[in-house]
């Protein structure tokens, strides 16, 4: 995988501190699973770690384990959930920043960005990063798309909003220079085979072709 990046996405770790949305449990992992992934990526600069949704486990479970291993990660927070039960609060944001972690936007309320009303567009793409910037003290110009749901309208809006990097859930490798970055989400049933498959090397030709077609469809629709 020379010249390629692998972006991994973590959603939640351990016991959720809030009620989960339908199907959300599929992307929560146990602490031991999370630690196995961290041990596998330590010392591998081509593997990037990202966290979505701003769950409390980002600070309570993930942060100390990242620091122990000298790992850096980017946390994409939902601005509308800051301080709510089970979510990262203002102190948590400070702990992340003090540890050298980066903060990005996951929007306001975890909506599908392909189906936003006019007011929701402004809240998700403008108000959310502005609110996060007030918390971090710096502009927030990198985003992770909720549900990995995008089309050409969403991408046009993000470019118009001055977003400098966009993370998806398309799976597979990415390239450092790309504005649109594919990511692979950790799943509740991950094991050693999953880790080897995701980190071990290039996927097969058929799987690369399927991913390529899926990305093309997303970019062109809308």
PDB file of C-alpha atoms in Angstrom:
ATOM      1  CA  UNK A   1       0.000   0.000   0.000  1.00  0.00           C
ATOM      2  CA  UNK A   2       2.879   2.355  -0.758  1.00  0.00           C
ATOM      3  CA  UNK A   3       1.775   5.974  -0.941  1.00  0.00           C
ATOM      4  CA  UNK A   4      -1.677   5.180   0.426  1.00  0.00           C
ATOM      5  CA  UNK A   5      -3.415   6.048   3.677  1.00  0.00           C
ATOM      6  CA  UNK A   6      -5.836   3.979   5.697  1.00  0.00           C
ATOM      7  CA  UNK A   7      -8.363   6.097   7.594  1.00  0.00           C
ATOM      8  CA  UNK A   8     -10.161   4.297  10.406  1.00  0.00           C
ATOM      9  CA  UNK A   9     -13.341   5.547  12.073  1.00  0.00           C
ATOM     10  CA  UNK A  10     -14.299   4.840  15.685  1.00  0.00           C
ATOM     11  CA  UNK A  11     -17.856   5.588  16.798  1.00  0.00           C
ATOM     12  CA  UNK A  12     -18.224   4.320  20.338  1.00  0.00           C
ATOM     13  CA  UNK A  13     -16.338   2.130  22.819  1.00  0.00           C
ATOM     14  CA  UNK A  14     -17.597   0.132  25.765  1.00  0.00           C
ATOM     15  CA  UNK A  15     -21.028   0.664  27.321  1.00  0.00           C
ATOM     16  CA  UNK A  16     -22.936   3.541  25.661  1.00  0.00           C
ATOM     17  CA  UNK A  17     -23.813   6.416  27.948  1.00  0.00           C
ATOM     18  CA  UNK A  18     -26.909   7.313  25.944  1.00  0.00           C
ATOM     19  CA  UNK A  19     -29.683   5.640  23.995  1.00  0.00           C
ATOM     20  CA  UNK A  20     -28.393   4.514  20.603  1.00  0.00           C
ATOM     21  CA  UNK A  21     -30.163   5.107  17.319  1.00  0.00           C
ATOM     22  CA  UNK A  22     -31.388   2.007  15.426  1.00  0.00           C
ATOM     23  CA  UNK A  23     -28.404   0.122  14.012  1.00  0.00           C
ATOM     24  CA  UNK A  24     -25.868   2.290  15.811  1.00  0.00           C
ATOM     25  CA  UNK A  25     -24.784  -0.620  17.992  1.00  0.00           C
ATOM     26  CA  UNK A  26     -23.166  -2.179  14.900  1.00  0.00           C
ATOM     27  CA  UNK A  27     -20.357   0.362  15.078  1.00  0.00           C
ATOM     28  CA  UNK A  28     -19.691   0.207  18.828  1.00  0.00           C
ATOM     29  CA  UNK A  29     -16.737  -1.912  19.933  1.00  0.00           C
ATOM     30  CA  UNK A  30     -15.524  -3.407  23.191  1.00  0.00           C
ATOM     31  CA  UNK A  31     -12.535  -1.892  24.957  1.00  0.00           C
ATOM     32  CA  UNK A  32     -10.378  -4.935  24.194  1.00  0.00           C
ATOM     33  CA  UNK A  33     -11.255  -4.726  20.495  1.00  0.00           C
ATOM     34  CA  UNK A  34     -10.323  -1.063  20.443  1.00  0.00           C
ATOM     35  CA  UNK A  35      -7.011  -1.750  22.155  1.00  0.00           C
ATOM     36  CA  UNK A  36      -6.171  -4.454  19.603  1.00  0.00           C
ATOM     37  CA  UNK A  37      -6.697  -1.944  16.807  1.00  0.00           C
ATOM     38  CA  UNK A  38      -4.511   0.648  18.551  1.00  0.00           C
ATOM     39  CA  UNK A  39      -1.736  -1.888  19.050  1.00  0.00           C
ATOM     40  CA  UNK A  40      -1.952  -2.818  15.370  1.00  0.00           C
ATOM     41  CA  UNK A  41      -1.675   0.775  14.128  1.00  0.00           C
ATOM     42  CA  UNK A  42       0.987   2.012  16.571  1.00  0.00           C
ATOM     43  CA  UNK A  43       4.102   2.955  14.638  1.00  0.00           C
ATOM     44  CA  UNK A  44       2.237   3.041  11.319  1.00  0.00           C
ATOM     45  CA  UNK A  45       2.006   6.685  10.181  1.00  0.00           C
ATOM     46  CA  UNK A  46       0.030   5.704   7.086  1.00  0.00           C
ATOM     47  CA  UNK A  47      -2.907   4.726   9.315  1.00  0.00           C
ATOM     48  CA  UNK A  48      -5.003   7.652  10.541  1.00  0.00           C
ATOM     49  CA  UNK A  49      -7.524   7.446  13.373  1.00  0.00           C
ATOM     50  CA  UNK A  50     -10.751   9.427  13.402  1.00  0.00           C
ATOM     51  CA  UNK A  51     -13.693   9.463  15.816  1.00  0.00           C
ATOM     52  CA  UNK A  52     -17.263  10.396  14.939  1.00  0.00           C
ATOM     53  CA  UNK A  53     -20.286  11.583  16.957  1.00  0.00           C
ATOM     54  CA  UNK A  54     -18.503  12.972  20.029  1.00  0.00           C
ATOM     55  CA  UNK A  55     -19.381  10.134  22.378  1.00  0.00           C
ATOM     56  CA  UNK A  56     -18.158  10.348  25.971  1.00  0.00           C
ATOM     57  CA  UNK A  57     -16.025   7.263  25.346  1.00  0.00           C
ATOM     58  CA  UNK A  58     -13.803   9.438  23.130  1.00  0.00           C
ATOM     59  CA  UNK A  59     -12.426  11.105  26.247  1.00  0.00           C
ATOM     60  CA  UNK A  60     -13.079   8.529  28.950  1.00  0.00           C
ATOM     61  CA  UNK A  61     -11.763   5.445  27.113  1.00  0.00           C
ATOM     62  CA  UNK A  62     -10.004   6.399  23.892  1.00  0.00           C
ATOM     63  CA  UNK A  63      -7.945   9.416  24.930  1.00  0.00           C
ATOM     64  CA  UNK A  64      -5.797   7.829  27.673  1.00  0.00           C
ATOM     65  CA  UNK A  65      -5.094   4.818  25.457  1.00  0.00           C
ATOM     66  CA  UNK A  66      -4.082   7.023  22.551  1.00  0.00           C
ATOM     67  CA  UNK A  67      -1.762   9.025  24.780  1.00  0.00           C
ATOM     68  CA  UNK A  68      -0.196   5.846  26.205  1.00  0.00           C
ATOM     69  CA  UNK A  69       0.765   4.774  22.682  1.00  0.00           C
ATOM     70  CA  UNK A  70       1.774   8.197  21.399  1.00  0.00           C
ATOM     71  CA  UNK A  71      -1.016   8.197  18.832  1.00  0.00           C
ATOM     72  CA  UNK A  72      -2.766  11.197  17.307  1.00  0.00           C
ATOM     73  CA  UNK A  73      -6.410  11.250  16.250  1.00  0.00           C
ATOM     74  CA  UNK A  74      -9.021  13.607  14.850  1.00  0.00           C
ATOM     75  CA  UNK A  75     -12.377  13.876  16.623  1.00  0.00           C
ATOM     76  CA  UNK A  76     -15.430  14.908  14.608  1.00  0.00           C
ATOM     77  CA  UNK A  77     -17.986  16.232  17.068  1.00  0.00           C
ATOM     78  CA  UNK A  78     -21.693  16.902  16.784  1.00  0.00           C
ATOM     79  CA  UNK A  79     -22.023  20.511  17.915  1.00  0.00           C
ATOM     80  CA  UNK A  80     -25.619  20.032  19.038  1.00  0.00           C
ATOM     81  CA  UNK A  81     -24.690  17.211  21.421  1.00  0.00           C
ATOM     82  CA  UNK A  82     -21.852  18.891  23.295  1.00  0.00           C
ATOM     83  CA  UNK A  83     -22.433  18.522  27.020  1.00  0.00           C
ATOM     84  CA  UNK A  84     -25.403  16.179  26.695  1.00  0.00           C
ATOM     85  CA  UNK A  85     -25.421  12.890  28.651  1.00  0.00           C
ATOM     86  CA  UNK A  86     -23.141  10.336  27.020  1.00  0.00           C
ATOM     87  CA  UNK A  87     -21.437  12.957  24.851  1.00  0.00           C
ATOM     88  CA  UNK A  88     -18.234  14.983  25.025  1.00  0.00           C
ATOM     89  CA  UNK A  89     -18.567  18.201  27.044  1.00  0.00           C
ATOM     90  CA  UNK A  90     -16.595  21.432  27.101  1.00  0.00           C
ATOM     91  CA  UNK A  91     -14.040  20.000  29.536  1.00  0.00           C
ATOM     92  CA  UNK A  92     -13.677  16.957  27.316  1.00  0.00           C
ATOM     93  CA  UNK A  93     -12.880  19.158  24.337  1.00  0.00           C
ATOM     94  CA  UNK A  94     -10.208  20.873  26.416  1.00  0.00           C
ATOM     95  CA  UNK A  95      -8.711  17.496  27.390  1.00  0.00           C
ATOM     96  CA  UNK A  96      -8.583  16.449  23.728  1.00  0.00           C
ATOM     97  CA  UNK A  97      -6.886  19.670  22.666  1.00  0.00           C
ATOM     98  CA  UNK A  98      -4.439  19.602  25.574  1.00  0.00           C
ATOM     99  CA  UNK A  99      -3.395  16.108  24.480  1.00  0.00           C
ATOM    100  CA  UNK A 100      -2.686  17.348  20.952  1.00  0.00           C
ATOM    101  CA  UNK A 101      -5.756  15.882  19.293  1.00  0.00           C
ATOM    102  CA  UNK A 102      -7.579  17.620  16.438  1.00  0.00           C
ATOM    103  CA  UNK A 103     -11.241  18.640  16.343  1.00  0.00           C
ATOM    104  CA  UNK A 104     -13.455  18.591  13.255  1.00  0.00           C
ATOM    105  CA  UNK A 105     -17.170  18.910  12.534  1.00  0.00           C
ATOM    106  CA  UNK A 106     -19.695  16.108  12.157  1.00  0.00           C
ATOM    107  CA  UNK A 107     -22.496  18.628  11.835  1.00  0.00           C
ATOM    108  CA  UNK A 108     -25.116  19.622  14.365  1.00  0.00           C
ATOM    109  CA  UNK A 109     -27.674  16.859  14.867  1.00  0.00           C
ATOM    110  CA  UNK A 110     -26.501  13.789  12.938  1.00  0.00           C
ATOM    111  CA  UNK A 111     -28.779  14.349   9.976  1.00  0.00           C
ATOM    112  CA  UNK A 112     -28.472  12.964   6.472  1.00  0.00           C
ATOM    113  CA  UNK A 113     -26.888  15.845   4.554  1.00  0.00           C
ATOM    114  CA  UNK A 114     -28.582  14.765   1.331  1.00  0.00           C
ATOM    115  CA  UNK A 115     -31.990  15.493   2.840  1.00  0.00           C
ATOM    116  CA  UNK A 116     -31.601  18.830   4.594  1.00  0.00           C
ATOM    117  CA  UNK A 117     -34.086  21.686   4.516  1.00  0.00           C
ATOM    118  CA  UNK A 118     -32.820  25.204   3.858  1.00  0.00           C
ATOM    119  CA  UNK A 119     -32.437  26.083   7.526  1.00  0.00           C
ATOM    120  CA  UNK A 120     -30.823  22.762   8.330  1.00  0.00           C
ATOM    121  CA  UNK A 121     -28.147  23.302   5.676  1.00  0.00           C
ATOM    122  CA  UNK A 122     -26.973  26.452   7.437  1.00  0.00           C
ATOM    123  CA  UNK A 123     -27.101  24.802  10.870  1.00  0.00           C
ATOM    124  CA  UNK A 124     -25.157  21.713   9.762  1.00  0.00           C
ATOM    125  CA  UNK A 125     -22.534  23.337   7.525  1.00  0.00           C
ATOM    126  CA  UNK A 126     -22.120  26.815   9.023  1.00  0.00           C
ATOM    127  CA  UNK A 127     -23.425  27.008  12.593  1.00  0.00           C
ATOM    128  CA  UNK A 128     -21.885  23.682  13.686  1.00  0.00           C
ATOM    129  CA  UNK A 129     -18.273  24.497  12.727  1.00  0.00           C
ATOM    130  CA  UNK A 130     -18.695  28.019  14.103  1.00  0.00           C
ATOM    131  CA  UNK A 131     -19.863  26.625  17.456  1.00  0.00           C
ATOM    132  CA  UNK A 132     -16.937  24.210  17.533  1.00  0.00           C
ATOM    133  CA  UNK A 133     -14.523  27.008  16.637  1.00  0.00           C
ATOM    134  CA  UNK A 134     -15.723  28.945  19.680  1.00  0.00           C
ATOM    135  CA  UNK A 135     -14.928  25.892  21.801  1.00  0.00           C
ATOM    136  CA  UNK A 136     -11.515  25.233  20.260  1.00  0.00           C
ATOM    137  CA  UNK A 137     -10.337  28.783  19.665  1.00  0.00           C
ATOM    138  CA  UNK A 138      -9.455  28.007  16.043  1.00  0.00           C
ATOM    139  CA  UNK A 139     -11.328  27.679  12.736  1.00  0.00           C
ATOM    140  CA  UNK A 140     -12.879  24.253  12.112  1.00  0.00           C
ATOM    141  CA  UNK A 141     -12.656  23.483   8.400  1.00  0.00           C
ATOM    142  CA  UNK A 142     -12.535  19.684   8.254  1.00  0.00           C
ATOM    143  CA  UNK A 143     -15.683  17.581   8.343  1.00  0.00           C
ATOM    144  CA  UNK A 144     -16.863  13.979   8.476  1.00  0.00           C
ATOM    145  CA  UNK A 145     -20.121  13.340   6.630  1.00  0.00           C
ATOM    146  CA  UNK A 146     -22.844  11.735   8.804  1.00  0.00           C
ATOM    147  CA  UNK A 147     -23.795   8.243   7.610  1.00  0.00           C
ATOM    148  CA  UNK A 148     -21.275   8.684   4.785  1.00  0.00           C
ATOM    149  CA  UNK A 149     -24.234  10.041   2.793  1.00  0.00           C
ATOM    150  CA  UNK A 150     -23.288  12.520   0.092  1.00  0.00           C
ATOM    151  CA  UNK A 151     -23.906  13.518  -3.503  1.00  0.00           C
ATOM    152  CA  UNK A 152     -22.630  16.283  -5.769  1.00  0.00           C
ATOM    153  CA  UNK A 153     -24.925  18.835  -4.091  1.00  0.00           C
ATOM    154  CA  UNK A 154     -23.452  18.028  -0.668  1.00  0.00           C
ATOM    155  CA  UNK A 155     -19.909  18.222  -2.025  1.00  0.00           C
ATOM    156  CA  UNK A 156     -20.644  21.549  -3.750  1.00  0.00           C
ATOM    157  CA  UNK A 157     -22.008  22.975  -0.502  1.00  0.00           C
ATOM    158  CA  UNK A 158     -18.950  21.815   1.413  1.00  0.00           C
ATOM    159  CA  UNK A 159     -16.597  23.423  -1.095  1.00  0.00           C
ATOM    160  CA  UNK A 160     -18.634  26.608  -0.903  1.00  0.00           C
ATOM    161  CA  UNK A 161     -18.360  26.552   2.894  1.00  0.00           C
ATOM    162  CA  UNK A 162     -14.568  26.518   2.661  1.00  0.00           C
ATOM    163  CA  UNK A 163     -14.133  22.973   3.956  1.00  0.00           C
ATOM    164  CA  UNK A 164     -10.535  21.870   3.435  1.00  0.00           C
ATOM    165  CA  UNK A 165     -10.984  18.100   3.868  1.00  0.00           C
ATOM    166  CA  UNK A 166     -13.991  15.798   3.801  1.00  0.00           C
ATOM    167  CA  UNK A 167     -14.105  12.316   5.320  1.00  0.00           C
ATOM    168  CA  UNK A 168     -16.571   9.703   4.067  1.00  0.00           C
ATOM    169  CA  UNK A 169     -17.455   6.135   5.022  1.00  0.00           C
ATOM    170  CA  UNK A 170     -16.619   4.657   1.618  1.00  0.00           C
ATOM    171  CA  UNK A 171     -14.031   2.198   2.898  1.00  0.00           C
ATOM    172  CA  UNK A 172     -10.680   1.352   1.373  1.00  0.00           C
ATOM    173  CA  UNK A 173      -7.452   3.358   1.111  1.00  0.00           C
ATOM    174  CA  UNK A 174      -7.080   7.084   0.498  1.00  0.00           C
ATOM    175  CA  UNK A 175      -4.375   9.418  -0.752  1.00  0.00           C
ATOM    176  CA  UNK A 176      -2.878  12.240   1.279  1.00  0.00           C
ATOM    177  CA  UNK A 177      -3.552  14.842  -1.415  1.00  0.00           C
ATOM    178  CA  UNK A 178      -7.246  14.041  -1.862  1.00  0.00           C
ATOM    179  CA  UNK A 179      -9.888  16.469  -0.606  1.00  0.00           C
ATOM    180  CA  UNK A 180     -12.357  13.582  -0.267  1.00  0.00           C
ATOM    181  CA  UNK A 181     -10.992  10.926   2.078  1.00  0.00           C
ATOM    182  CA  UNK A 182     -12.378   7.391   2.295  1.00  0.00           C
ATOM    183  CA  UNK A 183     -12.566   5.776   5.741  1.00  0.00           C
ATOM    184  CA  UNK A 184     -13.294   2.321   7.130  1.00  0.00           C
ATOM    185  CA  UNK A 185     -15.449   2.087  10.267  1.00  0.00           C
ATOM    186  CA  UNK A 186     -14.678  -0.220  13.153  1.00  0.00           C
ATOM    187  CA  UNK A 187     -17.493  -2.732  13.595  1.00  0.00           C
ATOM    188  CA  UNK A 188     -18.865  -4.567  16.623  1.00  0.00           C
ATOM    189  CA  UNK A 189     -17.633  -7.929  15.316  1.00  0.00           C
ATOM    190  CA  UNK A 190     -14.072  -6.925  14.388  1.00  0.00           C
ATOM    191  CA  UNK A 191     -11.384  -9.494  15.093  1.00  0.00           C
ATOM    192  CA  UNK A 192      -7.814 -10.278  14.046  1.00  0.00           C
ATOM    193  CA  UNK A 193      -8.956 -11.245  10.566  1.00  0.00           C
ATOM    194  CA  UNK A 194     -10.701  -7.879  10.157  1.00  0.00           C
ATOM    195  CA  UNK A 195      -7.588  -6.018  11.277  1.00  0.00           C
ATOM    196  CA  UNK A 196      -5.412  -8.001   8.877  1.00  0.00           C
ATOM    197  CA  UNK A 197      -7.855  -7.445   6.010  1.00  0.00           C
ATOM    198  CA  UNK A 198      -8.056  -3.673   6.549  1.00  0.00           C
ATOM    199  CA  UNK A 199      -4.406  -3.036   7.397  1.00  0.00           C
ATOM    200  CA  UNK A 200      -2.652  -5.920   5.728  1.00  0.00           C
ATOM    201  CA  UNK A 201      -2.510  -4.810   2.125  1.00  0.00           C
ATOM    202  CA  UNK A 202      -4.364  -3.979  -1.077  1.00  0.00           C
ATOM    203  CA  UNK A 203      -7.923  -5.326  -1.409  1.00  0.00           C
ATOM    204  CA  UNK A 204      -8.745  -7.581  -4.306  1.00  0.00           C
ATOM    205  CA  UNK A 205      -9.496  -6.189  -7.760  1.00  0.00           C
ATOM    206  CA  UNK A 206     -13.212  -6.980  -7.511  1.00  0.00           C
ATOM    207  CA  UNK A 207     -13.571  -5.210  -4.151  1.00  0.00           C
ATOM    208  CA  UNK A 208     -11.666  -2.156  -5.439  1.00  0.00           C
ATOM    209  CA  UNK A 209     -13.938  -2.043  -8.455  1.00  0.00           C
ATOM    210  CA  UNK A 210     -17.095  -2.155  -6.314  1.00  0.00           C
ATOM    211  CA  UNK A 211     -15.823   0.663  -4.121  1.00  0.00           C
ATOM    212  CA  UNK A 212     -14.858   2.729  -7.151  1.00  0.00           C
ATOM    213  CA  UNK A 213     -18.303   2.382  -8.672  1.00  0.00           C
ATOM    214  CA  UNK A 214     -20.007   3.256  -5.363  1.00  0.00           C
ATOM    215  CA  UNK A 215     -17.920   6.415  -4.975  1.00  0.00           C
ATOM    216  CA  UNK A 216     -18.610   7.493  -8.566  1.00  0.00           C
ATOM    217  CA  UNK A 217     -22.344   7.078  -8.057  1.00  0.00           C
ATOM    218  CA  UNK A 218     -22.247   9.208  -4.886  1.00  0.00           C
ATOM    219  CA  UNK A 219     -20.254  11.984  -6.502  1.00  0.00           C
ATOM    220  CA  UNK A 220     -22.511  12.184  -9.562  1.00  0.00           C
ATOM    221  CA  UNK A 221     -25.970  11.826  -8.032  1.00  0.00           C
ATOM    222  CA  UNK A 222     -28.024  14.732  -6.749  1.00  0.00           C
TER     223      UNK A 222
END
